[in-house]
Short mmCIF file of C-alpha atoms in Angstrom, two decimals:
data_model
loop_
_atom_site.label_atom_id
_atom_site.label_comp_id
_atom_site.label_asym_id
_atom_site.label_seq_id
_atom_site.Cartn_x
_atom_site.Cartn_y
_atom_site.Cartn_z
CA UNK Q 1 -119.83 65.40 195.56
CA UNK Q 2 -118.50 68.38 197.74
CA UNK Q 3 -116.99 67.61 201.23
CA UNK Q 4 -119.70 69.24 202.85
CA UNK Q 5 -122.55 67.58 200.85
CA UNK Q 6 -120.80 64.25 201.70
CA UNK Q 7 -120.55 65.18 205.50
CA UNK Q 8 -123.87 65.58 205.12
CA UNK Q 9 -124.85 62.13 203.48
CA UNK Q 10 -123.27 59.79 205.58
CA UNK Q 11 -124.87 59.88 208.98
CA UNK Q 12 -123.36 56.61 210.62
CA UNK Q 13 -125.43 53.37 210.46
CA UNK Q 14 -127.35 51.64 212.71
CA UNK Q 15 -127.54 48.23 210.17
CA UNK Q 16 -129.55 45.85 211.16
CA UNK Q 17 -128.84 42.61 209.49
CA UNK Q 18 -130.97 39.48 209.75
CA UNK Q 19 -133.71 37.18 208.63
CA UNK Q 20 -137.57 37.89 208.50
CA UNK Q 21 -138.02 38.83 212.10
CA UNK Q 22 -135.69 41.82 210.78
CA UNK Q 23 -137.37 42.28 207.74
CA UNK Q 24 -140.52 42.62 209.42
CA UNK Q 25 -139.40 45.16 212.25
CA UNK Q 26 -140.86 48.41 210.54
CA UNK Q 27 -144.53 46.97 209.98
CA UNK Q 28 -147.32 49.09 210.82
CA UNK Q 29 -149.06 45.90 211.26
CA UNK Q 30 -147.67 45.48 214.64
CA UNK Q 31 -148.42 47.68 217.79
CA UNK Q 32 -145.11 48.15 218.08
CA UNK Q 33 -142.44 48.86 215.79
CA UNK Q 34 -139.11 47.65 216.61
CA UNK Q 35 -137.16 49.56 213.42
CA UNK Q 36 -139.34 52.51 213.50
CA UNK Q 37 -138.77 52.88 217.22
CA UNK Q 38 -134.78 52.61 216.99
CA UNK Q 39 -134.68 54.96 213.96
CA UNK Q 40 -136.81 57.38 215.98
CA UNK Q 41 -134.83 56.83 219.06
CA UNK Q 42 -131.44 58.19 217.03
CA UNK Q 43 -133.44 60.52 215.10
CA UNK Q 44 -130.68 62.97 213.53
CA UNK Q 45 -127.98 60.83 215.32
CA UNK Q 46 -127.69 57.40 213.36
CA UNK Q 47 -129.44 55.73 209.99
CA UNK Q 48 -131.10 52.66 211.13
CA UNK Q 49 -130.40 50.59 208.15
CA UNK Q 50 -133.20 47.57 207.68
CA UNK Q 51 -131.27 44.86 206.19
CA UNK Q 52 -133.82 41.63 206.99
CA UNK Q 53 -133.52 39.52 204.67
CA UNK Q 54 -137.00 36.85 204.68
CA UNK Q 55 -136.01 33.10 204.93
CA UNK Q 56 -132.68 33.38 205.01
CA UNK Q 57 -130.01 30.93 206.49
CA UNK Q 58 -126.60 32.31 207.70
CA UNK Q 59 -124.82 30.58 204.74
CA UNK Q 60 -127.02 32.86 202.29
CA UNK Q 61 -126.59 35.67 204.41
CA UNK Q 62 -122.85 35.07 204.94
CA UNK Q 63 -123.13 35.45 200.70
CA UNK Q 64 -125.58 38.56 200.87
CA UNK Q 65 -123.35 40.36 203.66
CA UNK Q 66 -121.24 42.75 201.22
CA UNK Q 67 -123.92 44.08 199.72
CA UNK Q 68 -125.81 44.71 202.85
CA UNK Q 69 -122.92 46.46 204.56
CA UNK Q 70 -121.92 49.82 202.70
CA UNK Q 71 -118.24 50.64 201.84
CA UNK Q 72 -116.25 52.80 204.75
CA UNK Q 73 -116.48 55.69 201.31
CA UNK Q 74 -119.78 55.20 201.64
CA UNK Q 75 -120.81 55.70 205.14
CA UNK Q 76 -119.89 54.50 208.72
CA UNK Q 77 -121.49 51.64 210.44
CA UNK Q 78 -121.01 51.99 213.84
CA UNK Q 79 -123.68 49.12 214.91
CA UNK Q 80 -124.29 46.10 213.43
CA UNK Q 81 -126.81 43.75 214.76
CA UNK Q 82 -126.60 40.44 213.42
CA UNK Q 83 -129.80 38.34 214.21
CA UNK Q 84 -130.45 34.80 212.42
CA UNK Q 85 -131.07 31.44 213.27
CA UNK Q 86 -134.74 30.81 213.00
CA UNK Q 87 -134.33 29.25 210.06
CA UNK Q 88 -131.25 27.38 210.53
CA UNK Q 89 -132.50 25.72 213.62
CA UNK Q 90 -135.57 24.19 211.26
CA UNK Q 91 -135.93 20.43 211.82
CA UNK Q 92 -134.04 19.15 208.48
CA UNK Q 93 -135.90 17.63 206.26
CA UNK Q 94 -139.00 18.88 207.33
CA UNK Q 95 -141.55 19.87 204.25
CA UNK Q 96 -142.87 23.00 202.79
CA UNK Q 97 -139.89 24.82 200.49
CA UNK Q 98 -136.54 24.03 200.28
CA UNK Q 99 -134.43 23.21 203.44
CA UNK Q 100 -133.27 25.95 205.29
CA UNK Q 101 -131.50 24.09 207.94
CA UNK Q 102 -127.85 24.11 208.85
CA UNK Q 103 -125.98 22.22 211.57
CA UNK Q 104 -125.29 24.01 214.93
CA UNK Q 105 -121.56 23.94 214.03
CA UNK Q 106 -122.26 25.43 210.90
CA UNK Q 107 -124.43 28.17 211.98
CA UNK Q 108 -121.47 29.41 214.59
CA UNK Q 109 -118.95 29.08 211.40
CA UNK Q 110 -121.18 31.46 209.49
CA UNK Q 111 -121.79 33.77 212.09
CA UNK Q 112 -118.15 34.12 212.88
CA UNK Q 113 -117.46 34.66 209.18
CA UNK Q 114 -119.65 37.23 209.51
CA UNK Q 115 -118.47 39.27 212.61
CA UNK Q 116 -114.82 39.28 211.12
CA UNK Q 117 -116.19 39.92 207.74
CA UNK Q 118 -114.13 42.05 205.50
CA UNK Q 119 -116.73 44.11 204.75
CA UNK Q 120 -117.63 44.67 208.49
CA UNK Q 121 -113.74 45.14 209.95
CA UNK Q 122 -113.24 47.61 207.31
CA UNK Q 123 -115.25 49.85 209.40
CA UNK Q 124 -113.28 51.02 212.00
CA UNK Q 125 -114.42 50.54 215.89
CA UNK Q 126 -117.52 49.06 214.75
CA UNK Q 127 -120.19 47.84 217.43
CA UNK Q 128 -121.43 44.16 216.74
CA UNK Q 129 -124.09 43.12 218.59
CA UNK Q 130 -124.97 39.16 218.12
CA UNK Q 131 -128.82 38.18 218.91
CA UNK Q 132 -129.76 34.59 220.26
CA UNK Q 133 -132.92 33.12 218.39
CA UNK Q 134 -136.16 33.37 220.56
CA UNK Q 135 -138.14 30.46 221.82
CA UNK Q 136 -140.90 29.49 219.96
CA UNK Q 137 -145.00 28.61 220.62
CA UNK Q 138 -144.92 24.94 219.05
CA UNK Q 139 -148.89 25.15 219.16
CA UNK Q 140 -149.05 28.77 217.02
CA UNK Q 141 -146.38 27.24 214.99
CA UNK Q 142 -148.22 24.46 214.18
CA UNK Q 143 -151.54 25.91 213.34
CA UNK Q 144 -149.84 28.96 211.36
CA UNK Q 145 -148.21 26.16 208.98
CA UNK Q 146 -151.30 24.03 208.51
CA UNK Q 147 -153.14 27.84 207.38
CA UNK Q 148 -149.56 28.42 204.97
CA UNK Q 149 -149.58 24.84 203.67
CA UNK Q 150 -152.69 22.83 203.27
CA UNK Q 151 -151.93 20.12 201.45
CA UNK Q 152 -148.89 18.73 204.28
CA UNK Q 153 -149.37 16.27 206.99
CA UNK Q 154 -149.69 18.45 210.24
CA UNK Q 155 -145.83 17.92 211.26
CA UNK Q 156 -143.93 20.75 212.97
CA UNK Q 157 -141.15 22.60 210.98
CA UNK Q 158 -139.70 24.02 213.87
CA UNK Q 159 -139.11 22.73 217.33
CA UNK Q 160 -138.53 24.74 220.78
CA UNK Q 161 -135.53 22.53 221.41
CA UNK Q 162 -133.63 23.25 218.00
CA UNK Q 163 -134.16 27.17 219.09
CA UNK Q 164 -132.83 26.67 222.57
CA UNK Q 165 -129.32 24.48 221.15
CA UNK Q 166 -129.28 27.51 218.71
CA UNK Q 167 -129.45 30.64 221.13
CA UNK Q 168 -126.95 28.58 223.42
CA UNK Q 169 -124.49 28.36 220.39
CA UNK Q 170 -124.86 32.25 220.04
CA UNK Q 171 -124.18 32.62 223.80
CA UNK Q 172 -121.05 30.47 223.39
CA UNK Q 173 -120.31 32.16 219.99
CA UNK Q 174 -120.25 35.69 221.93
CA UNK Q 175 -118.31 34.64 224.95
CA UNK Q 176 -115.32 33.28 222.47
CA UNK Q 177 -115.50 35.91 220.09
CA UNK Q 178 -115.85 38.88 222.77
CA UNK Q 179 -118.97 40.42 221.31
CA UNK Q 180 -122.06 41.47 223.25
CA UNK Q 181 -125.33 39.40 223.34
CA UNK Q 182 -128.77 40.50 223.03
CA UNK Q 183 -130.36 36.70 224.52
CA UNK Q 184 -133.84 37.67 223.90
CA UNK Q 185 -134.35 33.46 224.49
CA UNK Q 186 -133.71 34.22 227.81
CA UNK Q 187 -135.47 37.27 228.28
CA UNK Q 188 -138.59 35.99 226.87
CA UNK Q 189 -138.67 33.42 228.95
CA UNK Q 190 -138.05 34.52 232.18
CA UNK Q 191 -140.71 36.71 231.23
CA UNK Q 192 -143.26 34.27 230.95
CA UNK Q 193 -141.94 32.68 234.31
CA UNK Q 194 -139.38 30.14 233.00
CA UNK Q 195 -136.00 30.00 233.31
CA UNK Q 196 -133.55 28.43 230.36
CA UNK Q 197 -133.34 24.82 232.46
CA UNK Q 198 -137.28 25.09 233.00
CA UNK Q 199 -138.73 21.06 231.60
CA UNK Q 200 -140.70 20.65 229.52
CA UNK Q 201 -138.87 23.79 227.50
CA UNK Q 202 -141.43 26.16 227.19
CA UNK Q 203 -143.50 26.78 224.14
CA UNK Q 204 -143.36 22.79 223.20
CA UNK Q 205 -146.33 20.36 222.74
CA UNK Q 206 -145.36 18.83 226.09
CA UNK Q 207 -145.66 21.88 228.00
CA UNK Q 208 -148.38 23.61 229.39
CA UNK Q 209 -149.90 26.19 227.31
CA UNK Q 210 -148.24 29.47 228.13
CA UNK Q 211 -150.12 32.56 227.19
CA UNK Q 212 -147.41 35.36 228.28
CA UNK Q 213 -144.89 33.54 225.53
CA UNK Q 214 -147.73 33.40 222.84
CA UNK Q 215 -148.02 36.71 223.60
CA UNK Q 216 -144.72 37.97 221.96
CA UNK Q 217 -145.03 35.30 218.95
CA UNK Q 218 -147.74 36.15 216.17
CA UNK Q 219 -147.47 33.07 214.41
CA UNK Q 220 -145.00 31.11 217.14
CA UNK Q 221 -142.50 32.09 215.15
CA UNK Q 222 -142.68 35.91 213.96
CA UNK Q 223 -142.76 38.45 216.71
CA UNK Q 224 -146.08 40.61 217.76
CA UNK Q 225 -145.69 44.25 218.72
CA UNK Q 226 -144.97 43.21 222.25
CA UNK Q 227 -142.25 40.79 221.38
CA UNK Q 228 -140.52 44.15 219.23
CA UNK Q 229 -140.96 45.93 222.15
CA UNK Q 230 -139.10 43.55 224.52
CA UNK Q 231 -136.59 43.23 221.65
CA UNK Q 232 -136.09 47.12 221.49
CA UNK Q 233 -135.93 47.41 225.58
CA UNK Q 234 -133.19 44.96 225.81
CA UNK Q 235 -131.43 46.24 223.08
CA UNK Q 236 -131.47 49.72 224.97
CA UNK Q 237 -130.24 48.31 228.15
CA UNK Q 238 -127.45 46.34 226.24
CA UNK Q 239 -126.12 49.30 224.79
CA UNK Q 240 -126.26 51.29 228.20
CA UNK Q 241 -124.38 48.45 229.44
CA UNK Q 242 -121.45 48.33 227.21
CA UNK Q 243 -121.19 51.60 224.90
CA UNK Q 244 -122.96 54.59 227.27
CA UNK Q 245 -121.94 57.16 225.23
CA UNK Q 246 -123.86 55.53 222.34
CA UNK Q 247 -126.79 56.22 224.34
CA UNK Q 248 -129.38 58.72 222.50
CA UNK Q 249 -129.20 61.24 224.40
CA UNK Q 250 -125.02 61.33 224.40
CA UNK Q 251 -124.92 61.50 220.75
CA UNK Q 252 -124.88 64.41 219.21
CA UNK Q 253 -127.17 65.66 216.36
CA UNK Q 254 -126.33 66.18 212.81
CA UNK Q 255 -127.73 69.27 211.66
CA UNK Q 256 -128.00 72.60 214.04
CA UNK Q 257 -131.50 73.00 216.03
CA UNK Q 258 -133.54 75.66 214.03
CA UNK Q 259 -133.32 78.42 217.60
CA UNK Q 260 -129.22 78.53 217.82
CA UNK Q 261 -128.66 81.24 215.86
CA UNK Q 262 -124.87 80.75 215.09
CA UNK Q 263 -125.65 77.91 212.43
CA UNK Q 264 -127.63 80.67 210.68
CA UNK Q 265 -125.54 83.71 210.96
CA UNK Q 266 -124.20 84.91 207.47
CA UNK Q 267 -120.94 85.86 207.44
CA UNK Q 268 -120.61 86.99 203.60
CA UNK Q 269 -118.25 84.03 202.89
CA UNK Q 270 -119.88 82.42 199.41
CA UNK Q 271 -117.12 79.99 199.57
CA UNK Q 272 -117.23 78.86 203.17
CA UNK Q 273 -114.01 75.91 203.71
CA UNK Q 274 -115.51 72.37 203.82
CA UNK Q 275 -117.31 71.32 207.34
CA UNK Q 276 -114.99 68.76 209.38
CA UNK Q 277 -116.52 67.04 212.21
CA UNK Q 278 -112.68 66.70 213.88
CA UNK Q 279 -111.65 69.98 214.51
CA UNK Q 280 -114.16 72.75 213.25
CA UNK Q 281 -114.94 75.22 215.99
CA UNK Q 282 -118.27 76.69 214.43
CA UNK Q 283 -119.78 76.61 211.35
CA UNK Q 284 -121.54 79.65 209.47
CA UNK Q 285 -123.69 79.95 206.35
CA UNK Q 286 -123.33 76.14 205.94
CA UNK Q 287 -126.38 73.81 207.77
CA UNK Q 288 -124.30 70.65 208.11
CA UNK Q 289 -123.21 71.23 211.17
CA UNK Q 290 -123.01 69.45 215.24
CA UNK Q 291 -124.53 70.69 217.72
CA UNK Q 292 -121.53 69.88 219.79
CA UNK Q 293 -119.52 72.35 217.65
CA UNK Q 294 -122.49 74.96 217.89
CA UNK Q 295 -122.20 74.52 222.23
CA UNK Q 296 -118.51 75.67 222.09
CA UNK Q 297 -119.75 79.39 221.14
CA UNK Q 298 -122.85 80.06 222.66
#
């Protein structure tokens, strides 16, 4: 592979690493697809890569991480979003498939290992974002489980109190590691008219039914289009606060605009020098150009 071809093939990546909520984030069954919106926003600037692993808890995800993160010579990871916890927070010993639960201490330990994994740290200046567990709605979750597992007695497999505990664990860990935390738990509660200290816990069977909270969750657990829309808004707000230079409008596009003449000039050189992002001023006759470099000669 020539250097020019290598450069073209390796646009920096925005890796989404999570469980089924992440895996489904490009789904066209939703009124708003978070992953597709992110890919559209960063089109020709960053490649958005879906590494959602349905059903995985953090122990399984940690083992899979080296297969989900490219090596630096393959592609550079600029952003890594880590979004696990809903399976870890499952009620221990609850029926319906293998037990996915992990203790809060294990959960924190595994997330810490992910953030410091050699496969992640091999990438220079990777920007890590941790996402809290969201709230759940026990009524919708119970109904969905009864439909999925009709032979099981009506018993909760996930509880509102558990997701609240794991969300707090992620907040604390983010502070310890100095890593930004996207607190989707608090954001959903706030827009449902509640705070983290509300009792009984919103979404629990003991609390009144909350139509706004329910509107964010299709089955009490997974996100609806409105849930993904809120996640997208919170993510972009976090990037603006933390890395304003990484907002889409401030990142140069890869490949020139169609109407920028310098990028299409023919200079007669059939063997142009390899494209180098760092020090080239202008490239003529090659498509692997950055808008910022083209602007230097316009």
